[in-house]
Coordinates of C-alpha atoms in Angstrom, one line a residue:
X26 CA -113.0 -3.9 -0.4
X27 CA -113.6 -0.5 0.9
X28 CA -117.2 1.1 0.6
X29 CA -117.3 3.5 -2.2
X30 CA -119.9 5.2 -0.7
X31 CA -118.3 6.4 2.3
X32 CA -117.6 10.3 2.3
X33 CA -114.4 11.5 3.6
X34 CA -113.9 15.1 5.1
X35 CA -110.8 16.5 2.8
X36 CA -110.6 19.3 4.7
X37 CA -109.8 17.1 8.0
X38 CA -108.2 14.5 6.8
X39 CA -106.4 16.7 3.9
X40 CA -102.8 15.7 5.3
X41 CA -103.4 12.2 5.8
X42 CA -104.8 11.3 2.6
X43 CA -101.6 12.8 0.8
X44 CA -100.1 10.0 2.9
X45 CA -102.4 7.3 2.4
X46 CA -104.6 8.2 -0.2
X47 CA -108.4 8.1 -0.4
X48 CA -108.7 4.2 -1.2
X49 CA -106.9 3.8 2.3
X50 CA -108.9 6.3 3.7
X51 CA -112.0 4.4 3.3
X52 CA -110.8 1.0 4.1
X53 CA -110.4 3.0 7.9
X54 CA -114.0 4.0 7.2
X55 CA -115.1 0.4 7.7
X56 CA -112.7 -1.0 10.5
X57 CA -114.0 -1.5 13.7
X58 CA -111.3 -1.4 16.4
X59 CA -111.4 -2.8 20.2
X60 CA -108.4 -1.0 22.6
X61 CA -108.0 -3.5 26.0
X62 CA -106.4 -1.3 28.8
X63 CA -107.2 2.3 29.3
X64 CA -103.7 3.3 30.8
X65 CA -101.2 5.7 29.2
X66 CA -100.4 3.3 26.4
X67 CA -104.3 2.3 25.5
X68 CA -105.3 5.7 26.0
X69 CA -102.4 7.1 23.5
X70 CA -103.3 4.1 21.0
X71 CA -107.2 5.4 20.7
X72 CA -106.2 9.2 20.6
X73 CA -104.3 8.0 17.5
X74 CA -106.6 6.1 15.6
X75 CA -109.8 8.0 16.8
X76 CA -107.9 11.5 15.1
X77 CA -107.3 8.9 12.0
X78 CA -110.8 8.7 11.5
X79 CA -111.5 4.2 12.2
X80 CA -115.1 3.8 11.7
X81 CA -115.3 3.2 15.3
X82 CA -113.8 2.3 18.9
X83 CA -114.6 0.1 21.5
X84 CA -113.1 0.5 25.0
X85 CA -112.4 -2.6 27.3
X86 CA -110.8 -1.7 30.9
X87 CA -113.3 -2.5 34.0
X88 CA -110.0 -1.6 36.7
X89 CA -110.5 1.7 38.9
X90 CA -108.4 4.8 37.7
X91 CA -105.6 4.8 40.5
X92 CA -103.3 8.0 41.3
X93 CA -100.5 6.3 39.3
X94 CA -102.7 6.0 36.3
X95 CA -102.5 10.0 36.0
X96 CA -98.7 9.3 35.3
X97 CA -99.5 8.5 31.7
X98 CA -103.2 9.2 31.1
X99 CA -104.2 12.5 30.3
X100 CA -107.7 11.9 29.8
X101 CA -107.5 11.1 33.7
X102 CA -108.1 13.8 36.6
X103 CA -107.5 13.1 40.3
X104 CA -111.4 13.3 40.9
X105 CA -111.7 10.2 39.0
X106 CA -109.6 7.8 40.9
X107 CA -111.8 4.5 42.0
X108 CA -113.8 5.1 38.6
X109 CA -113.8 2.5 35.8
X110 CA -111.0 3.6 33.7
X111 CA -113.1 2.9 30.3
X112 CA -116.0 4.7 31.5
X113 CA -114.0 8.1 32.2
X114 CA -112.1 8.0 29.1
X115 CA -114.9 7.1 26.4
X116 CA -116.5 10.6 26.1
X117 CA -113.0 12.3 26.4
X118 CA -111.8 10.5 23.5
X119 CA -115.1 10.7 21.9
X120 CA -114.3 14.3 21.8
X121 CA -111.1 13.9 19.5
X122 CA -113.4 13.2 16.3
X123 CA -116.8 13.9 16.0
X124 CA -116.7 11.1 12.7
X125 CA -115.5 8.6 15.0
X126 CA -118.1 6.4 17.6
X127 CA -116.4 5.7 21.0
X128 CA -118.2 3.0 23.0
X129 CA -117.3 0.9 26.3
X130 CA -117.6 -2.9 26.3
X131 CA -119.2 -3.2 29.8
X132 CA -119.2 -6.8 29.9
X133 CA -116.6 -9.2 30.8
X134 CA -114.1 -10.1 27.6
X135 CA -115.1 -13.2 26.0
X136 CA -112.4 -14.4 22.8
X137 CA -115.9 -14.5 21.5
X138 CA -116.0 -10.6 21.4
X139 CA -113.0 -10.3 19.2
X140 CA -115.2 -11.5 16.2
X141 CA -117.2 -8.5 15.9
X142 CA -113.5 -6.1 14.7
X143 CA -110.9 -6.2 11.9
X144 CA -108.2 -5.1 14.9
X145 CA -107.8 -5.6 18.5
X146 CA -104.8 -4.1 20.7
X147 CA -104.0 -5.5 23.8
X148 CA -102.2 -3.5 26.7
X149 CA -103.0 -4.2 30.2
X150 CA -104.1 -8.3 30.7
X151 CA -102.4 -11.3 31.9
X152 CA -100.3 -13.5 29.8
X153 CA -102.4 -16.2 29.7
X154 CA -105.3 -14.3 28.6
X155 CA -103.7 -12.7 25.9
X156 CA -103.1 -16.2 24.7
X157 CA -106.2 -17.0 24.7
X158 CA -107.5 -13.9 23.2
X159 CA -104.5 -14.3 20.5
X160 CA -105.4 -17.9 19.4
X161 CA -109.4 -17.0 18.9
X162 CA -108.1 -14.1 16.7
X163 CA -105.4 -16.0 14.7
X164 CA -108.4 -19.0 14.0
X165 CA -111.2 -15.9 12.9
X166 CA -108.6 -13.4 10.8
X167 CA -108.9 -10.7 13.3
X168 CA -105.5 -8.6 13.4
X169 CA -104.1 -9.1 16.6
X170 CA -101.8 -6.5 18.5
X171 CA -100.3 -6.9 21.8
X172 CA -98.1 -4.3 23.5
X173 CA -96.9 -3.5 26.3
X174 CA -94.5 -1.0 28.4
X175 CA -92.4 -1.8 31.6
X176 CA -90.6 1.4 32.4
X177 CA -87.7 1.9 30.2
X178 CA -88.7 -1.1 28.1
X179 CA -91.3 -2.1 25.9
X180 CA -92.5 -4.3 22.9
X181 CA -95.2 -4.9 20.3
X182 CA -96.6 -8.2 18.7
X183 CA -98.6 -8.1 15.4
X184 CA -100.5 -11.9 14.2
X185 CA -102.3 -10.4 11.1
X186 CA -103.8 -14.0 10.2
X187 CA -102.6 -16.6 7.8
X188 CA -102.6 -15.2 4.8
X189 CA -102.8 -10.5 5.6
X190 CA -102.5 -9.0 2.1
X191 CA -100.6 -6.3 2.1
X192 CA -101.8 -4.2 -0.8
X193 CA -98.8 -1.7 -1.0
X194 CA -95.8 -2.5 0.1
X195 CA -94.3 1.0 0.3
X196 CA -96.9 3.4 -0.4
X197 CA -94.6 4.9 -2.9
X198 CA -95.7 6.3 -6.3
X199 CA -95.5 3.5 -8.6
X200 CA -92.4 4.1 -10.8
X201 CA -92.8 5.1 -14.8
X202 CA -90.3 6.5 -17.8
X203 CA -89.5 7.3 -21.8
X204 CA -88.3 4.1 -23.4
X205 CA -85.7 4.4 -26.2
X206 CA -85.8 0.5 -27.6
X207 CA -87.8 -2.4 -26.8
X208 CA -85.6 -5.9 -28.8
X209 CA -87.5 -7.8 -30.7
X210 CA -86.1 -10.7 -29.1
X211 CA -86.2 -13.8 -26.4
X212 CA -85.1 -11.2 -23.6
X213 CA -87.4 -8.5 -24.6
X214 CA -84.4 -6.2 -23.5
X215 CA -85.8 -2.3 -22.8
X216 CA -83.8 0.8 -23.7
X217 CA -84.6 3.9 -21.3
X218 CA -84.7 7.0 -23.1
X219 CA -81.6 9.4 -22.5
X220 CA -80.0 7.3 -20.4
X221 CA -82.8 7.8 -17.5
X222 CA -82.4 5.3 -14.9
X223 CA -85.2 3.6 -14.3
X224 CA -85.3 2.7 -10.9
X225 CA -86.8 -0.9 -11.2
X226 CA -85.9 -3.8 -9.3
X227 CA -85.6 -7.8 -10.4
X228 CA -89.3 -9.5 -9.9
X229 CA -91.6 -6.3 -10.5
X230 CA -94.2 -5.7 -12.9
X231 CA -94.5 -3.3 -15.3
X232 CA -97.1 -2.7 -18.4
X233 CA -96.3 0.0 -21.2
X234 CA -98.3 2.9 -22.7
X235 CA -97.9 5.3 -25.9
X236 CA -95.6 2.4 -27.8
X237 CA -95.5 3.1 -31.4
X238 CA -95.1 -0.4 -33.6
X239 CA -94.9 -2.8 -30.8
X240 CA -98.3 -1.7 -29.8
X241 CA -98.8 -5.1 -27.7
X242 CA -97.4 -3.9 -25.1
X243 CA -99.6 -0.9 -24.6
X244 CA -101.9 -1.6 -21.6
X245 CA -100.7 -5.6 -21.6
X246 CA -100.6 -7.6 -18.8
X247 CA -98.1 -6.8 -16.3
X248 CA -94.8 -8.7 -17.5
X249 CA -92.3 -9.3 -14.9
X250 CA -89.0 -7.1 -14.9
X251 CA -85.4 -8.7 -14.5
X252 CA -82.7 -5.7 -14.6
X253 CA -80.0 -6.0 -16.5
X254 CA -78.1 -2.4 -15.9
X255 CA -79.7 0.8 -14.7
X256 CA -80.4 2.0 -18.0
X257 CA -82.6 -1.2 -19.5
X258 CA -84.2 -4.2 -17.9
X259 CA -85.6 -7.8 -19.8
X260 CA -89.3 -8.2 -19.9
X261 CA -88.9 -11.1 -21.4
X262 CA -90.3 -12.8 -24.9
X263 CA -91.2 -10.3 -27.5
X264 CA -90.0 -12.1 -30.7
X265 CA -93.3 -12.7 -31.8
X266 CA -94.9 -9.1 -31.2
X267 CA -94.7 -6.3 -33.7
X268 CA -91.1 -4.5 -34.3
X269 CA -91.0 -1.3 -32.2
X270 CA -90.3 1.8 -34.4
X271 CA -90.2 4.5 -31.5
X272 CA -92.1 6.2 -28.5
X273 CA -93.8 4.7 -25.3
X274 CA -93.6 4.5 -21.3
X275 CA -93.2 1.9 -18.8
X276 CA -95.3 2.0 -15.9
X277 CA -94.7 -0.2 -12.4
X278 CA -97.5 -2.1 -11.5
X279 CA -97.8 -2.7 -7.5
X280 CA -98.3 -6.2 -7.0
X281 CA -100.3 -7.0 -4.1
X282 CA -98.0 -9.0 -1.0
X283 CA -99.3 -12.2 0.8
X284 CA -97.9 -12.2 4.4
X285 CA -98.2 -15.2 6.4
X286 CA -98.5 -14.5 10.7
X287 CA -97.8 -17.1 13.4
X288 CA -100.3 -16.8 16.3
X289 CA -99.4 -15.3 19.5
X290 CA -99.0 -18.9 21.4
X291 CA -96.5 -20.2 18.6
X292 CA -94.4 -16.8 18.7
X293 CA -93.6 -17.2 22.5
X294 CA -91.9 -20.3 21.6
X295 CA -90.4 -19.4 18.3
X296 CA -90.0 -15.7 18.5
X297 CA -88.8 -13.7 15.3
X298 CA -87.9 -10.1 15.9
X299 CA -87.6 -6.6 14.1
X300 CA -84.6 -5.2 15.5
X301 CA -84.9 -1.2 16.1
X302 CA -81.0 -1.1 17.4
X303 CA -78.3 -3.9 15.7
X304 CA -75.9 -2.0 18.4
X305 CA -78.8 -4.1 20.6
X306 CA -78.7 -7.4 18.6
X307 CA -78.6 -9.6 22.1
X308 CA -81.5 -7.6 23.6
X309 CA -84.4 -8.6 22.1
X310 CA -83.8 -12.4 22.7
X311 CA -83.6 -11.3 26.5
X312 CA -86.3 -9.1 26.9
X313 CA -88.4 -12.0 25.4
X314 CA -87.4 -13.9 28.4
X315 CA -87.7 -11.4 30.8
X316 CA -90.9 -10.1 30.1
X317 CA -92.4 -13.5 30.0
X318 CA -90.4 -13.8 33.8
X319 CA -92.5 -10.4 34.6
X320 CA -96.1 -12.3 33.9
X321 CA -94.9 -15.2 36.2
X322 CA -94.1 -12.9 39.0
X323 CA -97.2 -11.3 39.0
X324 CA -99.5 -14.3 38.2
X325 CA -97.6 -16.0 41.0
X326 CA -98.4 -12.5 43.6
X327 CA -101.9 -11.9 42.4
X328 CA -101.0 -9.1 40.1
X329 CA -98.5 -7.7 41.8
X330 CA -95.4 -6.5 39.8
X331 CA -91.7 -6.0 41.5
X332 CA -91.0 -3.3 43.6
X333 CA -89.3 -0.4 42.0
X334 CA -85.6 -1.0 42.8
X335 CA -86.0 -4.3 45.1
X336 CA -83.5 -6.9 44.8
X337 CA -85.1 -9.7 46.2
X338 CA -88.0 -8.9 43.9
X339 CA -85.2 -8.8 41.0
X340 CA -83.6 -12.0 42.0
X341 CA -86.8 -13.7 41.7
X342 CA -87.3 -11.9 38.7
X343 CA -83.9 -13.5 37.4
X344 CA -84.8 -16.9 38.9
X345 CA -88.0 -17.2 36.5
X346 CA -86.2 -15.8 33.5
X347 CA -83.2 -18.5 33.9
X348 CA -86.3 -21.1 34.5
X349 CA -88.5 -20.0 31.5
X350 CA -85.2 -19.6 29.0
X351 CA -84.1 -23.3 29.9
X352 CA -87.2 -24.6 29.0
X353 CA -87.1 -22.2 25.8
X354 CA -86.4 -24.1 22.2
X355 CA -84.5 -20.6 21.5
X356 CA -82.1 -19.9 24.3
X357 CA -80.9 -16.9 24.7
X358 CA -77.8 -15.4 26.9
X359 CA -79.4 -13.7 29.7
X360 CA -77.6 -10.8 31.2
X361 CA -78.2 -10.2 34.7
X362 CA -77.6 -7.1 34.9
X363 CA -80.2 -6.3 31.8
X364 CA -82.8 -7.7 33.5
X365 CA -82.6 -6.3 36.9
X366 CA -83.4 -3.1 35.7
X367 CA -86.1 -4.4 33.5
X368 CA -87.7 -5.8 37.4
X369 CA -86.6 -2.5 38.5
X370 CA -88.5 -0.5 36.3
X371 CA -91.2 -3.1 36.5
X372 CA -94.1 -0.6 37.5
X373 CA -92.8 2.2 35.4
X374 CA -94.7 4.5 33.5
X375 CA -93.1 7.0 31.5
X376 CA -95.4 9.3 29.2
X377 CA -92.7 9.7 26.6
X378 CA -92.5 5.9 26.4
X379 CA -96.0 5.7 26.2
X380 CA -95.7 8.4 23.1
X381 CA -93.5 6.5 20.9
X382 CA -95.2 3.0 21.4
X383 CA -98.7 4.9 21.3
X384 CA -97.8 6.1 17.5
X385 CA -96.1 3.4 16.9
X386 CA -98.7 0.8 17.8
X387 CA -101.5 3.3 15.8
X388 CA -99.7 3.2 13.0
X389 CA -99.6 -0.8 12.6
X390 CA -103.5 -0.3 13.2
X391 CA -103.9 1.8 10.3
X392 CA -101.7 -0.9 8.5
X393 CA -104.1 -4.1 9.7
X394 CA -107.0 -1.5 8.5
X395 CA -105.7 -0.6 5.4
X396 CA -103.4 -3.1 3.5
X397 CA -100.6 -0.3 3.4
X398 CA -97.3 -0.2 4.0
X399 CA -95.5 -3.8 5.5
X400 CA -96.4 -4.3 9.2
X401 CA -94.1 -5.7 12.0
X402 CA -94.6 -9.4 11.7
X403 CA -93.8 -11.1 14.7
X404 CA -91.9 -9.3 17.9
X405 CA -89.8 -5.8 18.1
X406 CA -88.5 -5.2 21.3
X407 CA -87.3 -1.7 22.5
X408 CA -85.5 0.0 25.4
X409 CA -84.0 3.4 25.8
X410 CA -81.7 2.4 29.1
X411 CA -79.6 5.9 27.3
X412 CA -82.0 7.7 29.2
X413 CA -80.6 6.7 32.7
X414 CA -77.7 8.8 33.5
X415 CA -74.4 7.1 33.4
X416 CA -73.8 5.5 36.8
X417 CA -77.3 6.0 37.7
X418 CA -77.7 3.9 40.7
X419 CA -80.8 5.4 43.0
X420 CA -81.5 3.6 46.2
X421 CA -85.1 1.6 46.9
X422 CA -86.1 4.3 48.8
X423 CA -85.7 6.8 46.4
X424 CA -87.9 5.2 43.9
X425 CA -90.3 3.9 46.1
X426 CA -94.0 5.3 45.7
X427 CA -94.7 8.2 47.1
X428 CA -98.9 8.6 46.4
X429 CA -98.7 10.9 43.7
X430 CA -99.6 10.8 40.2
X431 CA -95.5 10.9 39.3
X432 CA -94.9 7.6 40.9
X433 CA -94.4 5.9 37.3
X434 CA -91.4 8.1 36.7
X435 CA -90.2 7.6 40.3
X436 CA -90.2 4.1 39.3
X437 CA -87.8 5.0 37.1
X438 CA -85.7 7.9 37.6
X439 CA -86.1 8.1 41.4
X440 CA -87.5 10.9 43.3
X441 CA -84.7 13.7 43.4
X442 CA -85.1 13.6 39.6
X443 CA -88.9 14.4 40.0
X444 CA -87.9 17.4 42.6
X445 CA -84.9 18.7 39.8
X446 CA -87.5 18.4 36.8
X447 CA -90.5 19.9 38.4
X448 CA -88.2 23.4 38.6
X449 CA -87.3 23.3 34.9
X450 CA -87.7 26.4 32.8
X451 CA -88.5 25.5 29.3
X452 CA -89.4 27.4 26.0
X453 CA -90.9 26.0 23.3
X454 CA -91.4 27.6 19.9
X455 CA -94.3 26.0 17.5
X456 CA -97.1 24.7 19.2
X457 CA -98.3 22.5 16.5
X458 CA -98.4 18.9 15.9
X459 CA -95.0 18.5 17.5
X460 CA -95.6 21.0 19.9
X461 CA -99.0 19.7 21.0
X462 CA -97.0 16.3 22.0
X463 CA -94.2 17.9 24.0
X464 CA -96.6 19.8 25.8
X465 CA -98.6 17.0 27.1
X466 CA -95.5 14.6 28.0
X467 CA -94.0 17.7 29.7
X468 CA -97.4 18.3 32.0
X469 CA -97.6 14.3 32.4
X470 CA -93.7 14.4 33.7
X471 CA -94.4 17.3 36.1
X472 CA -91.9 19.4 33.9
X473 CA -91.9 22.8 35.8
X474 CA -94.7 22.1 37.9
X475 CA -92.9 23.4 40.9
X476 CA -93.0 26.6 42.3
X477 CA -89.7 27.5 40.8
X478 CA -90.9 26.1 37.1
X479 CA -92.7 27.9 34.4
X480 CA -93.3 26.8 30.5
X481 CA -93.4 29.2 27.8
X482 CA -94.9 29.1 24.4
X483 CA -94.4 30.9 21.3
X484 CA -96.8 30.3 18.3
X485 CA -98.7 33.0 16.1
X486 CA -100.5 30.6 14.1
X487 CA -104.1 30.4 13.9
X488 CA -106.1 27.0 14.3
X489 CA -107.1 25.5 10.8
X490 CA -109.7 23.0 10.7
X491 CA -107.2 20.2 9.5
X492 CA -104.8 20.9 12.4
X493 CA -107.9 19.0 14.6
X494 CA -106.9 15.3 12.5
X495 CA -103.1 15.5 14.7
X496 CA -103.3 18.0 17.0
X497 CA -104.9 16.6 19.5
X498 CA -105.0 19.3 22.4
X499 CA -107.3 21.4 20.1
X500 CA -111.0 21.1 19.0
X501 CA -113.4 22.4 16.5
X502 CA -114.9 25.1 19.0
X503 CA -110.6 26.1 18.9
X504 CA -110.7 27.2 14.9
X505 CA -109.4 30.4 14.5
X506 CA -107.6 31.0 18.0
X507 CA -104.4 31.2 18.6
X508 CA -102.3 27.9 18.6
X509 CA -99.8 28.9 21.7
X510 CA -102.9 30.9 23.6
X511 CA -105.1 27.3 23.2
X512 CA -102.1 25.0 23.8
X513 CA -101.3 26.7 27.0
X514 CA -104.8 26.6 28.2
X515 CA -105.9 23.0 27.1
X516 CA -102.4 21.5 29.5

């Protein structure tokens, strides 16, 4: 139950509250969050929920910053590489919302840690640890993300608990009309007025106001629908109310839904998926396998992930996935081909990847927080291979690291796409919330960073104070200045 007492700051959180509505609003107001990994993905994951407005954050990532890091990262500069990742970033983020506490967790992660949040979001440990981490949180009903991004590819796990209620389903108003007719009969069969449809669906609840003669139904206890046409629907017995004579409205009544969650540990061996692509249906399956062949290599090499674009590396790569899918009570049909570029791009780190999974992953945060809207139970898998160019075959030596902060996109798209990019000339109109995001992925790419290159920025609109709760390269010191004038300042 959310604290009554909590104030919320309409003219912040303004937009989001038409979204998500005050009760929702306060349920955040209570939820404690912990964010493992403080590379692009964890960082994009806090900036999300911190502007959301959770009651606070807790940052776990002991590893030094490393050049790559700044790939993804933009609360990273190049003076901070061989600091503690979580220790840079916590007062940067801290700066996103002044409602919102950002601490470090400077100890060593204990499942025993997880107790003290209502959601935890793994992105940067070994399998086996989040395992671990997952079966602790499944046994104490702490909501239980894990995510992660491999180049090109990527996927999210959500293990709410046994029993997550999801309060509203759709966050939709609930729906209501004019009745013409309510029978007097077994069925209870209900007339819409005018022939209005009414929108219901078989196994909702509705409860009537304003009905003149059958006045049992006004304000009764929800009866359940079954549609018959969609002009009238049966709400069952009403022989032995009062004959209707005329007037009245039906109103839906949101019923609370009980999901049930399997723990992290059961899921790796009986994977369920949301499928983001069914022109993808076989991927998902695969990239189960091959992700879990990714954790071997690197447990098995101290940490170490494939080289970018090495075949021996992919071949082992291939070897572990053939190895882990035979043992598998799901087999899947593993495409070579698939998941050499998934070893290839191994050690990629795109900041547009790290964008969509970022908002995505937020977003079934706010869901664990709140009770609204359905999460993602189980696995959904993603890759956007449409990026590569068709016949897009770079050598190992072209995506090999070079010691620079692009080598993530290297990894990917090889080095004489980061020479062709960095010379881009782009022009972007609106530098709002939209444009606030393409700015930052273009400066994280090295979009026109060359000495050919040049961004320009068109926006005449002044800061507003609710512009600060998603627009994330401005802050309150910013009200009142020009959006295009700060936008081009703060990347």
């Amino acid at each position: 139950m959310a604290d009554s007492n909590i104030e919320i700051d309409e003219g912040l959180y303004s937009r989001q509250i038409y979204v998500l509505g005050v009760e929702a609003m306060k349920k955040m107001g209570t939820s404690n969050v912990l964010i493992v990994g403080l590379k692009g993905l964890g960082c994009e994951i806090a900036k999300n929920i911190i502007l959301a407005g959770v009651k606070s954050v807790t940052l776990y990532d002991p590893e030094a910053v490393q050049v790559a890091d700044l790939s993804s990262q933009f609360f990273l500069h190049s003076e901070d590489v061989g600091k503690p990742r979580a220790q840079v970033s916590a007062p940067r983020l801290a700066e996103l919302n002044q409602y919102v506490p950002v601490s470090v967790l400077d100890k060593e992660l204990t499942p025993e840690d997880l107790a003290l949040f209502k959601c935890v979001v793994i992105t940067e440990l070994p399998l086996q640890q989040r395992l671990e981490l997952g079966d602790f949180a499944h046994k104490n009903n702490v909501c239980f993300i894990s995510t992660e991004i491999r180049g090109l590819f990527g996927y999210t796990f959500n293990d709410f608990g046994e029993q997550f209620v999801v309060e509203d389903t759709t966050g939709e108003e609930p729906l209501s009309g004019m009745i013409a007719s309510v029978e007097q009969s077994a069925e209870g069969v209900v007339t819409c007025l005018d022939e209005t449809r009414h929108g219901l669906e078989d196994g909702q609840l509705v409860t009537f106001i304003e009905v003149q003669g059958m006045t049992e139904l006004n304000a009764c206890e929800p009866r359940r629908v079954k549609v018959l046409g969609p002009y009238t629907f049966s709400i069952g017995d009403t022989s032995s109310l009062s004959a209707y004579t005329r007037g009245g409205l039906f109103q839906q009544v949101k019923e609370p839904s009980s999901v049930k969650f399997a723990s992290l540990r059961d899921a790796m061996q009986a994977p369920e998926f949301l499928y983001s692509d069914f022109a993808k249906f076989d991927r998902p399956a695969q990239l189960h396998v091959g992700f879990q062949a990714l954790h071997a290599f690197s447990a098995a090499r101290g940490g170490k992930l494939p080289r970018p674009g090495n075949d021996e590396d992919a071949a082992e790569v291939l070897r572990l996935a053939n190895e882990i899918n035979d043992k598998s009570e799901q087999k899947a049909e593993l495409d070579a081909e698939l998941l050499k570029k998934l070893s290839y791009q191994a050690t990629g780190d795109l900041s547009p990847m790290v964008a969509v999974f970022g908002g995505l992953v937020a977003q079934e945060v706010l869901k664990a927080c709140t009770g609204k809207f359905m999460p993602i139970n189980n696995f959904m898998y993603f890759d956007a291979l449409e990026c590569l160019p068709i016949g897009f075959e770079p050598s190992e030596a072209d995506m090999a690291p070079t010691g620079s902060r692009y080598d993530g996109q290297i990894a990917v798209f090889g080095r004489k796409f980061q020479e062709q990019i960095a010379n881009y000339r782009e022009f972007l109109v609106g530098s709002g919330a939209i444009g606030c995001e393409m700015l930052k992925n273009w400066a994280m790419m090295g979009v026109a960073s060359g000495p050919n290159g040049v961004i320009h920025i068109t926006d005449m609109d002044t800061i507003e104070k609710s512009n600060l709760n998603r627009q994330f390269l401005f802050r309150s010191a910013d009200v009142g200045k020009l959006k295009s004038e700060t936008a081009a300042a703060a990347v």
